[in-house]
mmCIF file of C-alpha atoms in Angstrom:
data_model
loop_
_atom_site.group_PDB
_atom_site.id
_atom_site.type_symbol
_atom_site.label_atom_id
_atom_site.label_comp_id
_atom_site.label_asym_id
_atom_site.label_seq_id
_atom_site.Cartn_x
_atom_site.Cartn_y
_atom_site.Cartn_z
ATOM 1 C CA LYS A 1 -0.023 -0.005 -0.020
ATOM 2 C CA LYS A 2 1.063 3.587 -0.706
ATOM 3 C CA ALA A 3 1.723 5.961 2.117
ATOM 4 C CA GLY A 4 -1.267 7.988 3.086
ATOM 5 C CA VAL A 5 -3.892 5.577 1.672
ATOM 6 C CA ALA A 6 -4.072 3.108 4.500
ATOM 7 C CA ASN A 7 -7.821 2.963 4.814
ATOM 8 C CA LYS A 8 -8.605 3.016 1.125
ATOM 9 C CA LYS A 9 -10.322 -0.137 -0.146
ATOM 10 C CA GLU A 10 -9.075 -1.645 -3.323
ATOM 11 C CA ALA A 11 -11.446 -3.190 -5.938
ATOM 12 C CA ALA A 12 -11.249 -6.897 -6.284
ATOM 13 C CA PRO A 13 -9.473 -8.089 -9.506
ATOM 14 C CA ASN A 14 -11.516 -9.464 -12.402
ATOM 15 C CA LYS A 15 -11.002 -12.900 -14.057
ATOM 16 C CA ALA A 16 -8.051 -11.585 -16.065
ATOM 17 C CA GLY A 17 -6.281 -10.520 -12.848
ATOM 18 C CA LYS A 18 -6.717 -6.850 -13.549
ATOM 19 C CA PRO A 19 -8.271 -4.491 -10.993
ATOM 20 C CA ALA A 20 -12.036 -4.017 -11.527
ATOM 21 C CA LYS A 21 -13.139 -0.703 -12.931
ATOM 22 C CA LYS A 22 -15.083 1.478 -10.614
ATOM 23 C CA THR A 23 -18.558 2.449 -11.791
ATOM 24 C CA LYS A 24 -20.275 5.733 -11.128
ATOM 25 C CA LYS A 25 -23.662 5.646 -9.602
ATOM 26 C CA ALA A 26 -26.391 7.285 -11.567
ATOM 27 C CA SER A 27 -27.803 10.498 -10.065
ATOM 28 C CA LYS A 28 -31.548 10.576 -9.523
ATOM 29 C CA LYS A 29 -31.499 14.424 -9.745
ATOM 30 C CA GLY A 30 -29.684 14.652 -13.046
ATOM 31 C CA PRO A 31 -26.642 16.631 -13.807
ATOM 32 C CA THR A 32 -25.787 19.431 -11.394
ATOM 33 C CA LYS A 33 -23.238 22.169 -11.589
ATOM 34 C CA LYS A 34 -20.614 21.748 -8.903
ATOM 35 C CA TYR A 35 -19.069 24.926 -7.503
ATOM 36 C CA THR A 36 -15.587 24.699 -6.117
ATOM 37 C CA ALA A 37 -13.122 27.426 -5.128
ATOM 38 C CA ALA A 38 -11.308 26.935 -8.414
ATOM 39 C CA THR A 39 -14.367 26.959 -10.701
ATOM 40 C CA ALA A 40 -16.900 29.312 -8.937
ATOM 41 C CA ASP A 41 -17.486 32.805 -10.212
ATOM 42 C CA LYS A 42 -17.823 35.159 -7.266
ATOM 43 C CA HIS A 43 -20.223 37.507 -9.119
ATOM 44 C CA GLN A 44 -22.514 34.669 -10.161
ATOM 45 C CA LEU A 45 -22.500 33.262 -6.639
ATOM 46 C CA TYR A 46 -23.343 36.645 -5.160
ATOM 47 C CA GLN A 47 -26.325 37.015 -7.489
ATOM 48 C CA LEU A 48 -27.543 33.546 -6.668
ATOM 49 C CA SER A 49 -27.155 33.851 -2.836
ATOM 50 C CA VAL A 50 -27.841 37.529 -2.150
ATOM 51 C CA GLN A 51 -29.858 39.189 -4.833
ATOM 52 C CA ASP A 52 -33.483 38.737 -5.729
ATOM 53 C CA PRO A 53 -34.330 41.415 -8.259
ATOM 54 C CA GLU A 54 -37.804 40.063 -9.026
ATOM 55 C CA SER A 55 -39.086 40.655 -5.492
ATOM 56 C CA GLU A 56 -37.076 43.856 -5.012
ATOM 57 C CA VAL A 57 -38.550 45.458 -8.196
ATOM 58 C CA ASP A 58 -42.053 44.307 -7.165
ATOM 59 C CA TRP A 59 -41.634 45.748 -3.674
ATOM 60 C CA ILE A 60 -40.221 49.023 -4.977
ATOM 61 C CA THR A 61 -42.932 49.398 -7.535
ATOM 62 C CA LYS A 62 -45.717 48.875 -5.036
ATOM 63 C CA LEU A 63 -44.171 51.141 -2.374
ATOM 64 C CA TYR A 64 -43.535 53.979 -4.890
ATOM 65 C CA THR A 65 -47.053 53.745 -6.256
ATOM 66 C CA ILE A 66 -48.539 53.864 -2.782
ATOM 67 C CA ALA A 67 -46.448 56.778 -1.802
ATOM 68 C CA TYR A 68 -46.683 58.912 -4.861
ATOM 69 C CA GLY A 69 -49.799 57.756 -6.749
ATOM 70 C CA ARG A 70 -47.842 57.014 -9.924
ATOM 71 C CA VAL A 71 -45.473 54.436 -11.424
ATOM 72 C CA ALA A 72 -41.705 54.861 -11.060
ATOM 73 C CA VAL A 73 -39.808 54.999 -14.320
ATOM 74 C CA THR A 74 -36.195 55.669 -13.395
ATOM 75 C CA LEU A 75 -34.043 53.695 -10.939
ATOM 76 C CA ARG A 76 -30.688 54.731 -9.574
ATOM 77 C CA GLU A 77 -28.751 51.692 -8.281
ATOM 78 C CA ASP A 78 -25.914 52.796 -6.023
ATOM 79 C CA PHE A 79 -23.128 50.230 -5.531
ATOM 80 C CA CYS A 80 -24.675 48.352 -8.442
ATOM 81 C CA GLY A 81 -21.740 45.963 -9.021
ATOM 82 C CA THR A 82 -22.927 43.815 -11.925
ATOM 83 C CA ALA A 83 -26.084 45.951 -12.405
ATOM 84 C CA PHE A 84 -28.221 42.894 -11.857
ATOM 85 C CA LEU A 85 -31.091 44.901 -10.355
ATOM 86 C CA ALA A 86 -30.908 47.645 -12.937
ATOM 87 C CA ALA A 87 -31.040 45.058 -15.739
ATOM 88 C CA TYR A 88 -34.162 43.438 -14.275
ATOM 89 C CA TRP A 89 -35.732 46.834 -13.770
ATOM 90 C CA LEU A 90 -35.391 47.455 -17.616
ATOM 91 C CA LYS A 91 -36.880 44.011 -18.385
ATOM 92 C CA THR A 92 -40.065 44.918 -16.561
ATOM 93 C CA SER A 93 -41.041 47.745 -18.900
ATOM 94 C CA GLN A 94 -39.903 49.181 -22.154
ATOM 95 C CA TYR A 95 -40.403 52.674 -20.654
ATOM 96 C CA ARG A 96 -38.085 52.211 -17.669
ATOM 97 C CA ARG A 97 -34.557 53.591 -17.459
ATOM 98 C CA ALA A 98 -31.825 52.904 -14.961
ATOM 99 C CA ILE A 99 -28.541 54.434 -13.722
ATOM 100 C CA GLY A 100 -25.973 52.166 -12.180
ATOM 101 C CA ILE A 101 -22.972 53.558 -10.119
ATOM 102 C CA ASP A 102 -20.086 51.600 -8.807
ATOM 103 C CA LEU A 103 -16.341 52.122 -8.141
ATOM 104 C CA ASP A 104 -15.213 48.660 -9.022
ATOM 105 C CA LEU A 105 -14.478 48.690 -12.790
ATOM 106 C CA PRO A 106 -13.826 44.938 -13.174
ATOM 107 C CA THR A 107 -17.220 44.184 -11.605
ATOM 108 C CA LEU A 108 -18.914 46.656 -13.856
ATOM 109 C CA GLU A 109 -17.199 45.021 -16.876
ATOM 110 C CA TRP A 110 -18.316 41.565 -15.703
ATOM 111 C CA GLY A 111 -21.860 42.850 -15.533
ATOM 112 C CA LYS A 112 -21.727 44.285 -19.085
ATOM 113 C CA LYS A 113 -20.545 40.880 -20.402
ATOM 114 C CA HIS A 114 -22.741 38.548 -18.383
ATOM 115 C CA VAL A 115 -25.857 40.517 -17.347
ATOM 116 C CA LEU A 116 -26.398 43.294 -19.847
ATOM 117 C CA ALA A 117 -25.472 41.332 -22.913
ATOM 118 C CA ASP A 118 -28.780 39.421 -22.497
ATOM 119 C CA LEU A 119 -30.717 42.697 -22.656
ATOM 120 C CA ASP A 120 -29.549 43.749 -26.071
ATOM 121 C CA GLU A 121 -29.451 47.224 -24.562
ATOM 122 C CA PRO A 122 -27.291 49.619 -26.622
ATOM 123 C CA GLY A 123 -27.116 52.056 -23.787
ATOM 124 C CA ASN A 124 -30.206 54.117 -24.426
ATOM 125 C CA ARG A 125 -32.080 53.093 -21.256
ATOM 126 C CA LEU A 126 -29.113 52.095 -18.919
ATOM 127 C CA GLN A 127 -26.309 54.325 -17.947
ATOM 128 C CA LEU A 128 -23.422 52.732 -16.022
ATOM 129 C CA LEU A 129 -21.081 55.110 -14.217
ATOM 130 C CA HIS A 130 -17.694 54.226 -12.838
ATOM 131 C CA GLN A 131 -17.537 56.647 -9.996
ATOM 132 C CA ASN A 132 -18.095 57.197 -6.248
ATOM 133 C CA VAL A 133 -21.790 57.264 -5.421
ATOM 134 C CA LEU A 134 -21.262 60.492 -3.411
ATOM 135 C CA GLU A 135 -20.328 62.430 -6.603
ATOM 136 C CA PRO A 136 -23.126 64.329 -8.218
ATOM 137 C CA VAL A 137 -25.055 62.797 -11.183
ATOM 138 C CA ALA A 138 -26.818 64.946 -13.714
ATOM 139 C CA THR A 139 -29.636 62.562 -14.320
ATOM 140 C CA LYS A 140 -32.506 62.517 -11.843
ATOM 141 C CA SER A 141 -34.243 59.333 -10.800
ATOM 142 C CA HIS A 142 -37.508 58.395 -9.107
ATOM 143 C CA ILE A 143 -35.891 55.704 -7.045
#
């Protein structure tokens, strides 16, 4: 036996004297994506574990309508990161616009590639700004 494998069971040899091949058990659930430290994407994991844009947009829309008696059109997302919320905001109505602001340029670029590419948004309704959220922005927003 090799060092460090003392408790490992070896497969019984077949009739030809060769070790038997191990067979994989069939999964009842079907194929699943396995996340490991080497393969996981931190932005995708953040979206899956922390963000829920569907319920956030629903809640924001209801609250704004109750408070102001009209529908919100423009959303400003401070610390937008991948602009996941802003992108969903645009998907809910062709009349909506969004402004996303973040300091982290690599995260903004990831969002453009992975989130905004699905929108086919040429930049008419979404403005992404690489700046501090405390700096003034010319465009006003409802939310």
